[in-house]
mmCIF file of N, CA, C and O in Angstrom:
data_model
loop_
_atom_site.group_PDB
_atom_site.id
_atom_site.type_symbol
_atom_site.label_atom_id
_atom_site.label_comp_id
_atom_site.label_asym_id
_atom_site.label_seq_id
_atom_site.Cartn_x
_atom_site.Cartn_y
_atom_site.Cartn_z
ATOM 1 N N ALA N 7 122.903 152.296 81.188
ATOM 2 C CA ALA N 7 124.042 152.715 81.967
ATOM 3 C C ALA N 7 123.881 154.151 82.443
ATOM 4 O O ALA N 7 124.470 154.529 83.430
ATOM 5 N N ASP N 8 123.083 154.941 81.739
ATOM 6 C CA ASP N 8 122.886 156.324 82.157
ATOM 7 C C ASP N 8 122.119 156.423 83.469
ATOM 8 O O ASP N 8 122.394 157.279 84.290
ATOM 9 N N ARG N 9 121.194 155.525 83.673
ATOM 10 C CA ARG N 9 120.379 155.567 84.880
ATOM 11 C C ARG N 9 121.145 155.044 86.094
ATOM 12 O O ARG N 9 121.007 155.555 87.198
ATOM 13 N N TYR N 10 121.981 154.003 85.914
ATOM 14 C CA TYR N 10 122.637 153.348 87.043
ATOM 15 C C TYR N 10 124.120 153.666 87.156
ATOM 16 O O TYR N 10 124.755 153.257 88.108
ATOM 17 N N GLY N 11 124.691 154.327 86.185
ATOM 18 C CA GLY N 11 126.118 154.623 86.209
ATOM 19 C C GLY N 11 126.917 153.551 85.498
ATOM 20 O O GLY N 11 126.600 152.355 85.587
ATOM 21 N N LYS N 12 127.926 153.984 84.776
ATOM 22 C CA LYS N 12 128.720 153.058 83.979
ATOM 23 C C LYS N 12 129.427 152.010 84.826
ATOM 24 O O LYS N 12 129.409 150.825 84.515
ATOM 25 N N SER N 13 130.063 152.443 85.888
ATOM 26 C CA SER N 13 130.830 151.500 86.699
ATOM 27 C C SER N 13 129.917 150.487 87.395
ATOM 28 O O SER N 13 130.280 149.320 87.551
ATOM 29 N N GLY N 14 128.720 150.902 87.777
ATOM 30 C CA GLY N 14 127.779 149.968 88.390
ATOM 31 C C GLY N 14 127.303 148.903 87.417
ATOM 32 O O GLY N 14 127.180 147.729 87.770
ATOM 33 N N VAL N 15 127.053 149.311 86.179
ATOM 34 C CA VAL N 15 126.621 148.358 85.159
ATOM 35 C C VAL N 15 127.759 147.395 84.833
ATOM 36 O O VAL N 15 127.549 146.186 84.687
ATOM 37 N N ILE N 16 128.974 147.915 84.743
ATOM 38 C CA ILE N 16 130.130 147.061 84.474
ATOM 39 C C ILE N 16 130.331 146.069 85.616
ATOM 40 O O ILE N 16 130.619 144.888 85.387
ATOM 41 N N ALA N 17 130.166 146.514 86.848
ATOM 42 C CA ALA N 17 130.305 145.620 87.999
ATOM 43 C C ALA N 17 129.238 144.523 87.973
ATOM 44 O O ALA N 17 129.524 143.354 88.250
ATOM 45 N N THR N 18 128.012 144.893 87.622
ATOM 46 C CA THR N 18 126.946 143.894 87.507
ATOM 47 C C THR N 18 127.279 142.885 86.419
ATOM 48 O O THR N 18 127.085 141.675 86.596
ATOM 49 N N GLY N 19 127.786 143.364 85.291
ATOM 50 C CA GLY N 19 128.214 142.460 84.226
ATOM 51 C C GLY N 19 129.342 141.553 84.671
ATOM 52 O O GLY N 19 129.405 140.383 84.288
ATOM 53 N N GLY N 20 130.234 142.075 85.499
ATOM 54 C CA GLY N 20 131.329 141.262 86.026
ATOM 55 C C GLY N 20 130.834 140.139 86.922
ATOM 56 O O GLY N 20 131.320 139.008 86.838
ATOM 57 N N VAL N 21 129.858 140.442 87.754
ATOM 58 C CA VAL N 21 129.270 139.402 88.617
ATOM 59 C C VAL N 21 128.566 138.356 87.760
ATOM 60 O O VAL N 21 128.703 137.148 87.991
ATOM 61 N N LEU N 22 127.853 138.821 86.740
ATOM 62 C CA LEU N 22 127.178 137.896 85.831
ATOM 63 C C LEU N 22 128.194 137.035 85.081
ATOM 64 O O LEU N 22 127.957 135.852 84.846
ATOM 65 N N ALA N 23 129.347 137.597 84.747
ATOM 66 C CA ALA N 23 130.406 136.832 84.075
ATOM 67 C C ALA N 23 130.961 135.747 84.992
ATOM 68 O O ALA N 23 131.255 134.633 84.538
ATOM 69 N N ILE N 24 131.097 136.044 86.269
ATOM 70 C CA ILE N 24 131.577 135.043 87.223
ATOM 71 C C ILE N 24 130.572 133.897 87.331
ATOM 72 O O ILE N 24 130.951 132.717 87.348
ATOM 73 N N VAL N 25 129.287 134.234 87.367
ATOM 74 C CA VAL N 25 128.244 133.206 87.422
ATOM 75 C C VAL N 25 128.281 132.354 86.157
ATOM 76 O O VAL N 25 128.205 131.115 86.216
ATOM 77 N N ALA N 26 128.423 132.998 85.004
ATOM 78 C CA ALA N 26 128.470 132.262 83.739
ATOM 79 C C ALA N 26 129.710 131.372 83.670
ATOM 80 O O ALA N 26 129.643 130.234 83.195
ATOM 81 N N ALA N 27 130.844 131.870 84.159
ATOM 82 C CA ALA N 27 132.070 131.057 84.161
ATOM 83 C C ALA N 27 131.923 129.851 85.073
ATOM 84 O O ALA N 27 132.350 128.741 84.724
ATOM 85 N N ALA N 28 131.316 130.051 86.239
ATOM 86 C CA ALA N 28 131.109 128.930 87.160
ATOM 87 C C ALA N 28 130.167 127.895 86.548
ATOM 88 O O ALA N 28 130.422 126.685 86.621
ATOM 89 N N ALA N 29 129.099 128.363 85.915
ATOM 90 C CA ALA N 29 128.152 127.433 85.289
ATOM 91 C C ALA N 29 128.812 126.674 84.145
ATOM 92 O O ALA N 29 128.603 125.463 83.989
ATOM 93 N N THR N 30 129.615 127.356 83.354
ATOM 94 C CA THR N 30 130.328 126.701 82.257
ATOM 95 C C THR N 30 131.274 125.637 82.793
ATOM 96 O O THR N 30 131.346 124.520 82.266
ATOM 97 N N THR N 31 131.988 125.961 83.858
ATOM 98 C CA THR N 31 132.924 125.008 84.463
ATOM 99 C C THR N 31 132.193 123.775 84.980
ATOM 100 O O THR N 31 132.627 122.646 84.749
ATOM 101 N N VAL N 32 131.084 123.980 85.667
ATOM 102 C CA VAL N 32 130.314 122.855 86.202
ATOM 103 C C VAL N 32 129.823 121.960 85.066
ATOM 104 O O VAL N 32 129.915 120.729 85.139
ATOM 105 N N LEU N 33 129.330 122.563 84.004
ATOM 106 C CA LEU N 33 128.822 121.772 82.880
ATOM 107 C C LEU N 33 129.933 121.005 82.175
ATOM 108 O O LEU N 33 129.747 119.848 81.782
ATOM 109 N N ILE N 34 131.087 121.613 82.021
ATOM 110 C CA ILE N 34 132.210 120.920 81.379
ATOM 111 C C ILE N 34 132.680 119.759 82.251
ATOM 112 O O ILE N 34 132.942 118.661 81.749
ATOM 113 N N LEU N 35 132.792 119.983 83.555
ATOM 114 C CA LEU N 35 133.201 118.906 84.453
ATOM 115 C C LEU N 35 132.182 117.766 84.462
ATOM 116 O O LEU N 35 132.553 116.596 84.502
ATOM 117 N N GLU N 36 130.909 118.114 84.406
ATOM 118 C CA GLU N 36 129.871 117.083 84.365
ATOM 119 C C GLU N 36 129.960 116.279 83.071
ATOM 120 O O GLU N 36 129.776 115.060 83.072
ATOM 121 N N THR N 37 130.274 116.935 81.986
ATOM 122 C CA THR N 37 130.416 116.248 80.699
ATOM 123 C C THR N 37 131.617 115.316 80.711
ATOM 124 O O THR N 37 131.560 114.200 80.187
ATOM 125 N N GLU N 38 132.719 115.739 81.326
ATOM 126 C CA GLU N 38 133.917 114.898 81.383
ATOM 127 C C GLU N 38 133.714 113.663 82.250
ATOM 128 O O GLU N 38 134.336 112.633 82.016
ATOM 129 N N ARG N 39 132.873 113.767 83.267
ATOM 130 C CA ARG N 39 132.635 112.630 84.163
ATOM 131 C C ARG N 39 131.777 111.550 83.519
ATOM 132 O O ARG N 39 131.846 110.391 83.897
ATOM 133 N N SER N 40 130.958 111.929 82.587
ATOM 134 C CA SER N 40 130.047 110.947 82.017
ATOM 135 C C SER N 40 130.629 110.377 80.725
ATOM 136 O O SER N 40 131.456 110.988 80.063
ATOM 137 N N GLU N 41 130.189 109.178 80.384
ATOM 138 C CA GLU N 41 130.699 108.505 79.185
ATOM 139 C C GLU N 41 130.082 109.062 77.916
ATOM 140 O O GLU N 41 130.696 109.036 76.863
ATOM 141 N N SER N 42 128.852 109.537 78.013
ATOM 142 C CA SER N 42 128.201 110.158 76.863
ATOM 143 C C SER N 42 127.712 111.541 77.287
ATOM 144 O O SER N 42 127.652 111.865 78.465
ATOM 145 N N LEU N 43 127.369 112.335 76.318
ATOM 146 C CA LEU N 43 126.920 113.695 76.599
ATOM 147 C C LEU N 43 125.479 113.661 77.119
ATOM 148 O O LEU N 43 124.563 113.281 76.388
ATOM 149 N N PRO N 44 125.282 114.024 78.395
ATOM 150 C CA PRO N 44 123.915 114.029 78.928
ATOM 151 C C PRO N 44 123.059 115.057 78.187
ATOM 152 O O PRO N 44 123.527 116.157 77.886
ATOM 153 N N PRO N 45 121.816 114.710 77.875
ATOM 154 C CA PRO N 45 120.962 115.614 77.091
ATOM 155 C C PRO N 45 120.721 116.970 77.758
ATOM 156 O O PRO N 45 120.651 117.982 77.076
ATOM 157 N N HIS N 46 120.618 116.992 79.070
ATOM 158 C CA HIS N 46 120.351 118.266 79.738
ATOM 159 C C HIS N 46 121.543 119.208 79.662
ATOM 160 O O HIS N 46 121.395 120.420 79.775
ATOM 161 N N VAL N 47 122.735 118.667 79.450
ATOM 162 C CA VAL N 47 123.940 119.507 79.384
ATOM 163 C C VAL N 47 123.915 120.380 78.138
ATOM 164 O O VAL N 47 124.325 121.540 78.177
ATOM 165 N N VAL N 48 123.412 119.847 77.041
ATOM 166 C CA VAL N 48 123.371 120.618 75.794
ATOM 167 C C VAL N 48 122.477 121.848 75.973
ATOM 168 O O VAL N 48 122.869 122.968 75.640
ATOM 169 N N GLY N 49 121.299 121.655 76.512
ATOM 170 C CA GLY N 49 120.399 122.780 76.753
ATOM 171 C C GLY N 49 120.979 123.778 77.738
ATOM 172 O O GLY N 49 120.856 124.993 77.554
ATOM 173 N N ALA N 50 121.620 123.264 78.779
ATOM 174 C CA ALA N 50 122.225 124.150 79.770
ATOM 175 C C ALA N 50 123.383 124.932 79.163
ATOM 176 O O ALA N 50 123.565 126.117 79.462
ATOM 177 N N LEU N 51 124.174 124.302 78.306
ATOM 178 C CA LEU N 51 125.275 125.017 77.647
ATOM 179 C C LEU N 51 124.750 126.114 76.724
ATOM 180 O O LEU N 51 125.333 127.198 76.652
ATOM 181 N N VAL N 52 123.667 125.835 76.033
ATOM 182 C CA VAL N 52 123.054 126.868 75.190
ATOM 183 C C VAL N 52 122.604 128.045 76.053
ATOM 184 O O VAL N 52 122.838 129.211 75.714
ATOM 185 N N ALA N 53 121.992 127.754 77.188
ATOM 186 C CA ALA N 53 121.547 128.814 78.096
ATOM 187 C C ALA N 53 122.730 129.615 78.630
ATOM 188 O O ALA N 53 122.691 130.851 78.687
ATOM 189 N N VAL N 54 123.806 128.917 78.988
ATOM 190 C CA VAL N 54 124.987 129.609 79.516
ATOM 191 C C VAL N 54 125.645 130.462 78.429
ATOM 192 O O VAL N 54 126.116 131.571 78.699
ATOM 193 N N MET N 55 125.657 129.987 77.196
ATOM 194 C CA MET N 55 126.208 130.787 76.107
ATOM 195 C C MET N 55 125.370 132.044 75.871
ATOM 196 O O MET N 55 125.905 133.105 75.545
ATOM 197 N N CYS N 56 124.059 131.932 76.070
ATOM 198 C CA CYS N 56 123.201 133.123 75.995
ATOM 199 C C CYS N 56 123.553 134.114 77.103
ATOM 200 O O CYS N 56 123.574 135.329 76.875
ATOM 201 N N VAL N 57 123.833 133.593 78.289
ATOM 202 C CA VAL N 57 124.250 134.465 79.394
ATOM 203 C C VAL N 57 125.567 135.152 79.048
ATOM 204 O O VAL N 57 125.747 136.351 79.303
ATOM 205 N N TRP N 58 126.502 134.414 78.428
ATOM 206 C CA TRP N 58 127.765 135.032 78.001
ATOM 207 C C TRP N 58 127.502 136.163 77.001
ATOM 208 O O TRP N 58 128.189 137.193 77.017
ATOM 209 N N GLY N 59 126.528 135.985 76.120
ATOM 210 C CA GLY N 59 126.168 137.047 75.180
ATOM 211 C C GLY N 59 125.636 138.279 75.892
ATOM 212 O O GLY N 59 125.978 139.418 75.537
ATOM 213 N N VAL N 60 124.811 138.058 76.909
ATOM 214 C CA VAL N 60 124.293 139.174 77.701
ATOM 215 C C VAL N 60 125.438 139.876 78.424
ATOM 216 O O VAL N 60 125.493 141.110 78.484
ATOM 217 N N VAL N 61 126.370 139.098 78.964
ATOM 218 C CA VAL N 61 127.532 139.680 79.647
ATOM 219 C C VAL N 61 128.287 140.604 78.691
ATOM 220 O O VAL N 61 128.637 141.740 79.044
ATOM 221 N N GLY N 62 128.540 140.133 77.484
ATOM 222 C CA GLY N 62 129.245 140.963 76.505
ATOM 223 C C GLY N 62 128.491 142.243 76.193
ATOM 224 O O GLY N 62 129.072 143.324 76.101
ATOM 225 N N GLY N 63 127.177 142.125 76.047
ATOM 226 C CA GLY N 63 126.373 143.304 75.763
ATOM 227 C C GLY N 63 126.313 144.278 76.921
ATOM 228 O O GLY N 63 126.332 145.497 76.726
ATOM 229 N N VAL N 64 126.250 143.753 78.128
ATOM 230 C CA VAL N 64 126.160 144.613 79.310
ATOM 231 C C VAL N 64 127.487 145.328 79.568
ATOM 232 O O VAL N 64 127.512 146.505 79.918
ATOM 233 N N ILE N 65 128.584 144.639 79.377
ATOM 234 C CA ILE N 65 129.884 145.218 79.705
ATOM 235 C C ILE N 65 130.428 146.109 78.595
ATOM 236 O O ILE N 65 131.022 147.148 78.856
ATOM 237 N N SER N 66 130.232 145.726 77.352
ATOM 238 C CA SER N 66 130.898 146.383 76.234
ATOM 239 C C SER N 66 130.575 147.873 76.111
ATOM 240 O O SER N 66 131.482 148.704 76.049
ATOM 241 N N GLY N 67 129.312 148.225 76.048
ATOM 242 C CA GLY N 67 128.938 149.625 75.852
ATOM 243 C C GLY N 67 129.415 150.547 76.968
ATOM 244 O O GLY N 67 130.100 151.551 76.700
ATOM 245 N N PRO N 68 129.086 150.237 78.225
ATOM 246 C CA PRO N 68 129.553 151.099 79.313
ATOM 247 C C PRO N 68 131.073 151.132 79.450
ATOM 248 O O PRO N 68 131.649 152.150 79.808
ATOM 249 N N ALA N 69 131.741 150.025 79.133
ATOM 250 C CA ALA N 69 133.206 150.021 79.219
ATOM 251 C C ALA N 69 133.803 150.951 78.173
ATOM 252 O O ALA N 69 134.767 151.689 78.448
ATOM 253 N N GLN N 70 133.236 150.945 76.959
ATOM 254 C CA GLN N 70 133.705 151.855 75.924
ATOM 255 C C GLN N 70 133.465 153.311 76.327
ATOM 256 O O GLN N 70 134.314 154.179 76.115
ATOM 257 N N ALA N 71 132.296 153.585 76.907
ATOM 258 C CA ALA N 71 131.984 154.948 77.344
ATOM 259 C C ALA N 71 132.905 155.384 78.480
ATOM 260 O O ALA N 71 133.385 156.528 78.506
ATOM 261 N N LEU N 72 133.180 154.484 79.419
ATOM 262 C CA LEU N 72 134.070 154.795 80.529
ATOM 263 C C LEU N 72 135.488 155.050 80.023
ATOM 264 O O LEU N 72 136.169 155.960 80.486
ATOM 265 N N TYR N 73 135.915 154.255 79.041
ATOM 266 C CA TYR N 73 137.233 154.443 78.423
ATOM 267 C C TYR N 73 137.307 155.812 77.758
ATOM 268 O O TYR N 73 138.274 156.549 77.940
ATOM 269 N N ALA N 74 136.276 156.176 76.999
ATOM 270 C CA ALA N 74 136.262 157.468 76.315
ATOM 271 C C ALA N 74 136.258 158.618 77.317
ATOM 272 O O ALA N 74 136.936 159.635 77.108
ATOM 273 N N ASP N 75 135.506 158.460 78.396
ATOM 274 C CA ASP N 75 135.437 159.524 79.402
ATOM 275 C C ASP N 75 136.740 159.703 80.159
ATOM 276 O O ASP N 75 137.004 160.776 80.706
ATOM 277 N N SER N 76 137.572 158.668 80.203
ATOM 278 C CA SER N 76 138.806 158.753 80.978
ATOM 279 C C SER N 76 139.975 159.329 80.175
ATOM 280 O O SER N 76 141.044 159.539 80.731
ATOM 281 N N ILE N 77 139.769 159.588 78.890
ATOM 282 C CA ILE N 77 140.835 160.116 78.035
ATOM 283 C C ILE N 77 140.541 161.576 77.741
ATOM 284 O O ILE N 77 139.407 161.932 77.410
ATOM 285 N N PRO N 78 141.551 162.439 77.846
ATOM 286 C CA PRO N 78 141.337 163.852 77.496
ATOM 287 C C PRO N 78 140.840 163.983 76.048
ATOM 288 O O PRO N 78 141.251 163.236 75.164
ATOM 289 N N THR N 79 139.964 164.940 75.812
ATOM 290 C CA THR N 79 139.290 165.086 74.529
ATOM 291 C C THR N 79 140.253 165.147 73.345
ATOM 292 O O THR N 79 140.035 164.507 72.333
ATOM 293 N N GLY N 80 141.322 165.854 73.432
ATOM 294 C CA GLY N 80 142.244 165.998 72.310
ATOM 295 C C GLY N 80 143.060 164.754 72.006
ATOM 296 O O GLY N 80 143.661 164.647 70.941
ATOM 297 N N GLU N 81 143.092 163.788 72.917
ATOM 298 C CA GLU N 81 143.930 162.602 72.744
ATOM 299 C C GLU N 81 143.132 161.320 72.453
ATOM 300 O O GLU N 81 143.715 160.251 72.328
ATOM 301 N N ARG N 82 141.838 161.409 72.313
ATOM 302 C CA ARG N 82 141.010 160.207 72.137
ATOM 303 C C ARG N 82 141.362 159.436 70.877
ATOM 304 O O ARG N 82 141.400 158.212 70.888
ATOM 305 N N SER N 83 141.611 160.137 69.788
ATOM 306 C CA SER N 83 141.921 159.443 68.534
ATOM 307 C C SER N 83 143.158 158.571 68.678
ATOM 308 O O SER N 83 143.181 157.420 68.235
ATOM 309 N N LYS N 84 144.191 159.118 69.302
ATOM 310 C CA LYS N 84 145.436 158.365 69.476
ATOM 311 C C LYS N 84 145.204 157.101 70.294
ATOM 312 O O LYS N 84 145.638 156.015 69.907
ATOM 313 N N TRP N 85 144.470 157.198 71.398
ATOM 314 C CA TRP N 85 144.272 156.050 72.268
ATOM 315 C C TRP N 85 143.291 155.033 71.676
ATOM 316 O O TRP N 85 143.393 153.851 71.945
ATOM 317 N N TYR N 86 142.355 155.501 70.868
ATOM 318 C CA TYR N 86 141.459 154.558 70.190
ATOM 319 C C TYR N 86 142.187 153.766 69.117
ATOM 320 O O TYR N 86 141.845 152.621 68.837
ATOM 321 N N VAL N 87 143.201 154.353 68.509
ATOM 322 C CA VAL N 87 144.019 153.590 67.559
ATOM 323 C C VAL N 87 144.719 152.448 68.286
ATOM 324 O O VAL N 87 144.764 151.319 67.796
ATOM 325 N N TYR N 88 145.227 152.689 69.469
ATOM 326 C CA TYR N 88 145.870 151.622 70.261
ATOM 327 C C TYR N 88 144.862 150.573 70.701
ATOM 328 O O TYR N 88 145.176 149.392 70.768
ATOM 329 N N LEU N 89 143.647 151.005 71.012
ATOM 330 C CA LEU N 89 142.625 150.082 71.483
ATOM 331 C C LEU N 89 142.198 149.110 70.385
ATOM 332 O O LEU N 89 142.040 147.927 70.619
ATOM 333 N N PHE N 90 142.019 149.635 69.174
ATOM 334 C CA PHE N 90 141.529 148.793 68.087
ATOM 335 C C PHE N 90 142.638 148.472 67.130
ATOM 336 O O PHE N 90 142.558 147.828 66.195
#
């Protein structure tokens, strides 16, 4: 995030989250249409869950840093108590 900027990394993670949500939706709809669970759906769901993990990792750190940077130094403790 230091090289590309926090907001840029968060935006990239947001786009990746939209892709992961769309893929998850397609896989769930495909599963509902079929009478049994197609074998390729299981592998695809595992892959999509890995993408969700990457999304969490990409967004979490820069979002926390952006949150900390947006709070005045003397008030960070108070706002972190509300956050967690």
